[in-house]
Tab-separated table of C-alpha atoms in Angstrom:
chain	number	residue	atom	x	y	z
A	1	MET	CA	18.516	19.719	13.515
A	2	GLU	CA	17.818	19.161	9.821
A	3	ARG	CA	18.341	15.537	8.842
A	4	ILE	CA	20.237	14.469	5.728
A	5	GLU	CA	18.116	12.746	3.083
A	6	THR	CA	19.093	9.161	2.281
A	7	PRO	CA	19.574	8.676	-1.482
A	8	ILE	CA	16.524	7.254	-3.256
A	9	PRO	CA	17.200	4.031	-5.204
A	10	VAL	CA	16.246	3.755	-8.862
A	11	VAL	CA	13.676	0.960	-9.003
A	12	ILE	CA	12.408	-0.319	-12.362
A	13	GLN	CA	10.836	-3.490	-10.959
A	14	ILE	CA	12.755	-4.579	-7.876
A	15	VAL	CA	15.939	-3.773	-5.922
A	16	THR	CA	16.954	-5.924	-2.941
A	17	GLY	CA	19.627	-6.364	-0.301
A	18	HIS	CA	20.662	-8.306	2.806
A	19	PHE	CA	22.268	-6.093	5.464
A	20	LEU	CA	23.854	-6.595	8.851
A	21	GLN	CA	24.004	-3.038	10.184
A	22	GLY	CA	25.602	-1.725	13.350
A	23	LYS	CA	24.722	0.979	15.827
A	24	GLY	CA	24.123	4.328	14.188
A	25	TYR	CA	22.641	2.945	10.973
A	26	THR	CA	19.694	5.119	9.964
A	27	ASN	CA	17.688	6.153	6.908
A	28	TRP	CA	15.635	9.310	6.407
A	29	ARG	CA	13.470	10.074	3.394
A	30	GLU	CA	10.895	12.688	4.325
A	31	HIS	CA	8.593	11.823	1.454
A	32	GLY	CA	9.514	8.162	1.134
A	33	THR	CA	9.939	6.669	-2.329
A	34	ALA	CA	7.655	6.034	-5.293
A	35	ASP	CA	7.910	2.274	-4.728
A	36	TRP	CA	6.970	-0.065	-1.872
A	37	LEU	CA	9.602	-1.167	0.657
A	38	LEU	CA	9.458	-4.583	2.351
A	39	ILE	CA	11.816	-5.348	5.264
A	40	LEU	CA	12.158	-8.676	7.112
A	41	THR	CA	13.988	-8.480	10.452
A	42	LEU	CA	16.222	-11.538	10.876
A	43	SER	CA	17.928	-10.554	14.136
A	44	GLY	CA	18.352	-7.552	16.388
A	45	LYS	CA	15.725	-4.821	16.237
A	46	GLY	CA	14.804	-2.150	13.745
A	47	ARG	CA	13.222	1.157	14.705
A	48	PHE	CA	10.620	2.738	12.415
A	49	GLY	CA	9.614	6.294	13.190
A	50	TYR	CA	6.308	7.876	12.231
A	51	GLN	CA	4.584	11.172	12.972
A	52	ASP	CA	3.286	10.340	16.435
A	53	GLY	CA	5.797	7.790	17.639
A	54	GLU	CA	7.862	4.802	16.631
A	55	TYR	CA	7.495	1.094	16.045
A	56	THR	CA	10.108	-1.561	16.847
A	57	ALA	CA	10.482	-4.564	14.546
A	58	GLN	CA	11.935	-7.675	16.146
A	59	ALA	CA	13.180	-10.941	14.656
A	60	GLY	CA	10.296	-12.503	12.742
A	61	ASP	CA	8.551	-9.203	12.029
A	62	ILE	CA	8.084	-8.105	8.431
A	63	THR	CA	7.415	-4.442	7.734
A	64	LEU	CA	5.920	-2.789	4.667
A	65	LEU	CA	6.136	0.882	3.742
A	66	LYS	CA	3.710	2.241	1.162
A	67	PRO	CA	4.834	4.686	-1.539
A	68	HIS	CA	5.442	8.263	-0.374
A	69	THR	CA	5.403	7.239	3.296
A	70	LEU	CA	8.053	8.715	5.605
A	71	HIS	CA	11.207	6.573	5.743
A	72	ASP	CA	12.668	6.987	9.220
A	73	TYR	CA	14.233	3.673	10.164
A	74	GLY	CA	17.455	2.228	11.506
A	75	VAL	CA	19.060	0.131	14.238
A	76	ASP	CA	17.162	0.307	17.508
A	77	THR	CA	19.152	2.502	19.899
A	78	SER	CA	19.065	-0.164	22.622
A	79	LEU	CA	20.976	-2.659	20.445
A	80	GLN	CA	24.234	-2.854	18.540
A	81	GLN	CA	22.987	-4.360	15.281
A	82	TRP	CA	20.077	-5.146	12.980
A	83	GLU	CA	20.049	-7.873	10.320
A	84	LEU	CA	17.463	-7.439	7.593
A	85	ILE	CA	16.491	-8.506	4.090
A	86	TRP	CA	14.781	-5.777	2.105
A	87	ALA	CA	13.149	-5.164	-1.252
A	88	HIS	CA	12.095	-1.947	-2.974
A	89	PHE	CA	9.525	-2.970	-5.590
A	90	HIS	CA	6.667	-1.908	-7.810
A	91	PRO	CA	3.871	-4.458	-7.253
A	92	ARG	CA	2.182	-6.323	-10.051
A	93	PRO	CA	-1.485	-5.304	-10.575
A	94	HIS	CA	-2.953	-8.440	-8.985
A	95	TRP	CA	-0.945	-8.068	-5.745
A	96	HIS	CA	-3.265	-5.537	-4.095
A	97	THR	CA	-4.934	-8.059	-1.756
A	98	LEU	CA	-1.515	-9.428	-0.733
A	99	LEU	CA	-0.484	-5.937	0.409
A	100	ASP	CA	-3.569	-5.320	2.542
A	101	TRP	CA	-1.857	-5.536	5.949
A	102	THR	CA	-2.654	-4.053	9.338
A	103	GLU	CA	-1.399	-0.467	9.659
A	104	VAL	CA	0.805	0.519	12.589
A	105	ALA	CA	0.553	4.105	11.339
A	106	PRO	CA	-0.556	5.624	8.031
A	107	GLY	CA	1.522	3.952	5.319
A	108	LEU	CA	3.459	1.780	7.806
A	109	LEU	CA	2.256	-1.832	7.873
A	110	SER	CA	3.516	-4.887	9.711
A	111	LEU	CA	3.023	-8.617	10.233
A	112	SER	CA	4.478	-10.884	12.900
A	113	LEU	CA	5.497	-14.324	11.608
A	114	GLN	CA	4.978	-16.223	14.850
A	115	SER	CA	4.996	-19.724	13.358
A	116	PRO	CA	8.625	-20.970	13.226
A	117	ALA	CA	7.865	-23.043	10.122
A	118	LEU	CA	6.279	-20.080	8.344
A	119	LEU	CA	9.164	-17.793	9.317
A	120	ARG	CA	11.708	-20.275	7.943
A	121	GLN	CA	9.763	-20.451	4.694
A	122	VAL	CA	9.573	-16.672	4.321
A	123	GLU	CA	13.283	-16.266	5.168
A	124	SER	CA	14.232	-18.889	2.592
A	125	VAL	CA	12.123	-17.452	-0.226
A	126	PHE	CA	13.126	-13.861	0.575
A	127	ALA	CA	16.798	-14.891	0.460
A	128	LYS	CA	16.120	-16.488	-2.930
A	129	THR	CA	14.449	-13.248	-4.060
A	130	ASP	CA	17.564	-11.292	-3.115
A	131	ALA	CA	19.884	-13.771	-4.836
A	132	LEU	CA	17.843	-13.652	-8.039
A	133	ALA	CA	17.564	-9.854	-8.072
A	134	ARG	CA	21.331	-9.463	-7.715
A	135	GLY	CA	22.228	-12.346	-10.009
A	136	ALA	CA	23.365	-12.445	-13.621
A	137	MET	CA	20.364	-14.034	-15.313
A	138	ARG	CA	18.982	-12.207	-18.325
A	139	ARG	CA	15.485	-11.961	-16.836
A	140	LYS	CA	16.597	-11.664	-13.244
A	141	GLU	CA	14.003	-9.002	-12.336
A	142	GLU	CA	11.134	-11.199	-13.530
A	143	PHE	CA	12.485	-14.185	-11.595
A	144	ALA	CA	12.951	-12.016	-8.500
A	145	MET	CA	9.418	-10.638	-8.785
A	146	ASN	CA	8.053	-14.176	-9.010
A	147	ALA	CA	9.959	-15.082	-5.848
A	148	LEU	CA	8.774	-11.922	-4.091
A	149	GLU	CA	5.191	-12.829	-4.934
A	150	GLU	CA	5.817	-16.149	-3.192
A	151	VAL	CA	7.093	-14.241	-0.132
A	152	LEU	CA	3.855	-12.244	-0.063
A	153	LEU	CA	1.748	-15.370	-0.526
A	154	TRP	CA	3.432	-16.992	2.479
A	155	CYS	CA	2.968	-13.790	4.478
A	156	ASP	CA	-0.720	-13.912	3.635
A	157	ALA	CA	-1.005	-16.960	5.894
A	158	ALA	CA	-0.089	-14.720	8.861
A	159	ASN	CA	-2.184	-11.743	7.792
A	160	PRO	CA	-5.196	-11.343	10.122
A	161	ARG	CA	-6.969	-9.453	7.332
A	162	SER	CA	-6.830	-12.422	4.930
A	163	GLU	CA	-9.294	-15.296	4.734
A	164	GLN	CA	-6.399	-17.753	4.984
A	165	ALA	CA	-5.331	-16.489	8.409
A	166	ARG	CA	-8.871	-16.611	9.775
A	167	LEU	CA	-8.941	-20.385	9.428
A	168	ASP	CA	-8.478	-22.328	12.641
A	169	GLY	CA	-5.074	-24.011	12.512
A	170	ARG	CA	-6.642	-27.425	13.123
A	171	VAL	CA	-9.020	-26.957	10.200
A	172	GLN	CA	-6.070	-25.912	8.030
A	173	GLU	CA	-4.209	-29.041	9.129
A	174	ALA	CA	-7.133	-31.229	8.062
A	175	MET	CA	-7.334	-29.430	4.705
A	176	ASN	CA	-3.594	-29.828	4.107
A	177	TYR	CA	-3.760	-33.522	4.949
A	178	MET	CA	-6.618	-34.148	2.531
A	179	CYS	CA	-4.842	-32.293	-0.283
A	180	GLN	CA	-1.624	-34.248	0.301
A	181	HIS	CA	-3.366	-37.652	0.537
A	182	ILE	CA	-6.016	-37.094	-2.086
A	183	ALA	CA	-6.250	-40.708	-3.302
A	184	GLU	CA	-6.410	-42.361	0.121
A	185	ASP	CA	-9.517	-43.631	1.852
A	186	MET	CA	-10.551	-40.983	4.337
A	187	SER	CA	-12.873	-40.946	7.325
A	188	LEU	CA	-13.976	-38.202	9.680
A	189	GLU	CA	-12.516	-40.200	12.542
A	190	HIS	CA	-9.074	-40.228	10.931
A	191	LEU	CA	-9.235	-36.520	10.095
A	192	ALA	CA	-10.301	-35.769	13.660
A	193	ASP	CA	-7.239	-37.639	14.964
A	194	ILE	CA	-4.987	-35.704	12.576
A	195	SER	CA	-6.527	-32.416	13.735
A	196	ASN	CA	-6.577	-33.296	17.441
A	197	LEU	CA	-10.330	-32.636	17.576
A	198	SER	CA	-13.397	-34.718	18.268
A	199	VAL	CA	-15.373	-35.825	15.216
A	200	SER	CA	-18.300	-33.572	16.095
A	201	ARG	CA	-16.081	-30.546	16.774
A	202	LEU	CA	-14.157	-30.992	13.521
A	203	ALA	CA	-17.374	-31.357	11.516
A	204	HIS	CA	-18.886	-28.235	13.085
A	205	LEU	CA	-15.755	-26.075	12.878
A	206	PHE	CA	-14.922	-27.145	9.331
A	207	ARG	CA	-18.425	-26.440	8.034
A	208	GLN	CA	-18.497	-23.110	9.865
A	209	GLN	CA	-15.173	-21.886	8.448
A	210	VAL	CA	-14.976	-23.533	5.019
A	211	GLY	CA	-18.659	-23.700	4.119
A	212	VAL	CA	-18.720	-27.421	3.297
A	213	THR	CA	-18.147	-30.633	5.232
A	214	PRO	CA	-14.655	-32.186	5.304
A	215	LEU	CA	-15.635	-34.992	2.934
A	216	GLN	CA	-17.323	-32.559	0.551
A	217	PHE	CA	-14.098	-30.541	0.539
A	218	LEU	CA	-12.109	-33.710	-0.193
A	219	GLU	CA	-14.349	-34.578	-3.131
A	220	GLN	CA	-13.987	-31.058	-4.526
A	221	GLN	CA	-10.195	-31.373	-4.396
A	222	ARG	CA	-10.328	-34.788	-6.070
A	223	LEU	CA	-12.557	-33.578	-8.887
A	224	ASP	CA	-10.527	-30.398	-9.415
A	225	ARG	CA	-7.372	-32.508	-9.681
A	226	ALA	CA	-9.114	-34.870	-12.099
A	227	ALA	CA	-10.094	-31.897	-14.273
A	228	GLN	CA	-6.444	-30.798	-14.419
A	229	LEU	CA	-5.294	-34.283	-15.419
A	230	LEU	CA	-7.997	-34.610	-18.074
A	231	GLU	CA	-6.930	-31.310	-19.579
A	232	VAL	CA	-3.163	-31.726	-19.696
A	233	THR	CA	-2.635	-35.498	-20.022
A	234	SER	CA	-3.874	-38.245	-22.328
A	235	ARG	CA	-4.076	-40.856	-19.584
A	236	PRO	CA	-7.145	-43.136	-19.559
A	237	ILE	CA	-10.124	-41.817	-17.619
A	238	GLN	CA	-10.191	-44.957	-15.464
A	239	SER	CA	-6.553	-44.359	-14.494
A	240	ILE	CA	-7.263	-40.741	-13.567
A	241	ALA	CA	-10.268	-41.805	-11.501
A	242	GLY	CA	-8.091	-44.166	-9.479
A	243	GLU	CA	-5.354	-41.574	-9.049
A	244	VAL	CA	-7.755	-39.149	-7.370
A	245	GLY	CA	-9.395	-41.724	-5.101
A	246	PHE	CA	-12.353	-43.123	-7.070
A	247	ASP	CA	-12.376	-46.930	-7.351
A	248	ASN	CA	-15.505	-46.962	-9.517
A	249	PRO	CA	-15.086	-45.123	-12.859
A	250	PHE	CA	-18.859	-44.952	-13.384
A	251	TYR	CA	-19.373	-43.245	-10.019
A	252	PHE	CA	-16.439	-40.950	-10.794
A	253	SER	CA	-18.104	-39.957	-14.074
A	254	LEU	CA	-21.382	-39.170	-12.299
A	255	ARG	CA	-19.707	-37.034	-9.634
A	256	PHE	CA	-17.488	-35.283	-12.179
A	257	LYS	CA	-20.458	-34.351	-14.365
A	258	ARG	CA	-22.281	-32.961	-11.346
A	259	HIS	CA	-19.194	-30.928	-10.403
A	260	VAL	CA	-18.309	-29.352	-13.785
A	261	GLY	CA	-21.379	-29.942	-15.950
A	262	TYR	CA	-19.735	-32.375	-18.392
A	263	CYS	CA	-18.794	-36.030	-18.280
A	264	PRO	CA	-15.009	-36.616	-18.205
A	265	ARG	CA	-14.774	-37.544	-21.899
A	266	ASP	CA	-16.685	-34.459	-23.062
A	267	TYR	CA	-14.727	-32.216	-20.692
A	268	ARG	CA	-11.427	-33.490	-22.094
A	269	ARG	CA	-12.575	-32.948	-25.677
A	270	LEU	CA	-13.660	-29.379	-24.910
A	271	ARG	CA	-10.513	-28.417	-23.004
A	272	GLN	CA	-7.739	-30.048	-24.996
A	273	ASP	CA	-6.532	-28.372	-28.160
A	274	GLY	CA	-4.428	-31.204	-29.487
A	275	ASP	CA	-0.964	-30.105	-28.327
A	276	ARG	CA	-1.272	-29.576	-24.584
A	277	SER	CA	-0.846	-33.201	-23.441
A	278	ILE	CA	2.301	-34.243	-21.644
């Protein structure tokens, strides 16, 4: 039996929605749409058909359909409902790596957000995306696209094809801790406790996956933060050194020059244009 084509939405930048659909809900677009379609399953199950079979999205799964890919999706026949947040969008040029997901079938991609914390984050930001896209702000599409980019950035943490997802979770925990406690005294022993690893295992795994030792990584973060503060503030160099964990301003200056090629004073003079300080 010939199926009835679902109307194709007009998408300039982004169109979104949050649906709770019952049994019998289905969409059919033989040639898809010219935009991308992102669907997060909140509850129930969604069925996605493709040429040689079908894929079932469960709560916590996020599905991506490329342009001109068959749209054959709806409530799974075994259930009564499907709750989903969706977005039709035209990606910004620099998003291509964020859309490089594992294919279930040609043009049909999916990720499983297995971390409860990550899923909550994606749900929250996707809901914000929908609220912005359907709001009354003058530049609502731009705001919604910014929020959607954040959704994709969070999804990247669960993407097995991304460098972020290939990091061991314990290494990521150590990295997060260092970034959040950048000015504190830090030891390998303390980081190992935070990561639930032995000192030797943390040192080996961190170097293997990140390419530097944990304390080298910490120094890089400190010096990068110092560079930001030198560029956008007029605070004294000694104060900035202390804020990023260096008690000795002379040693800070030596390490900073080795990191960026200029001493802090020269770097500030080169980067500031006279009206960027806050």
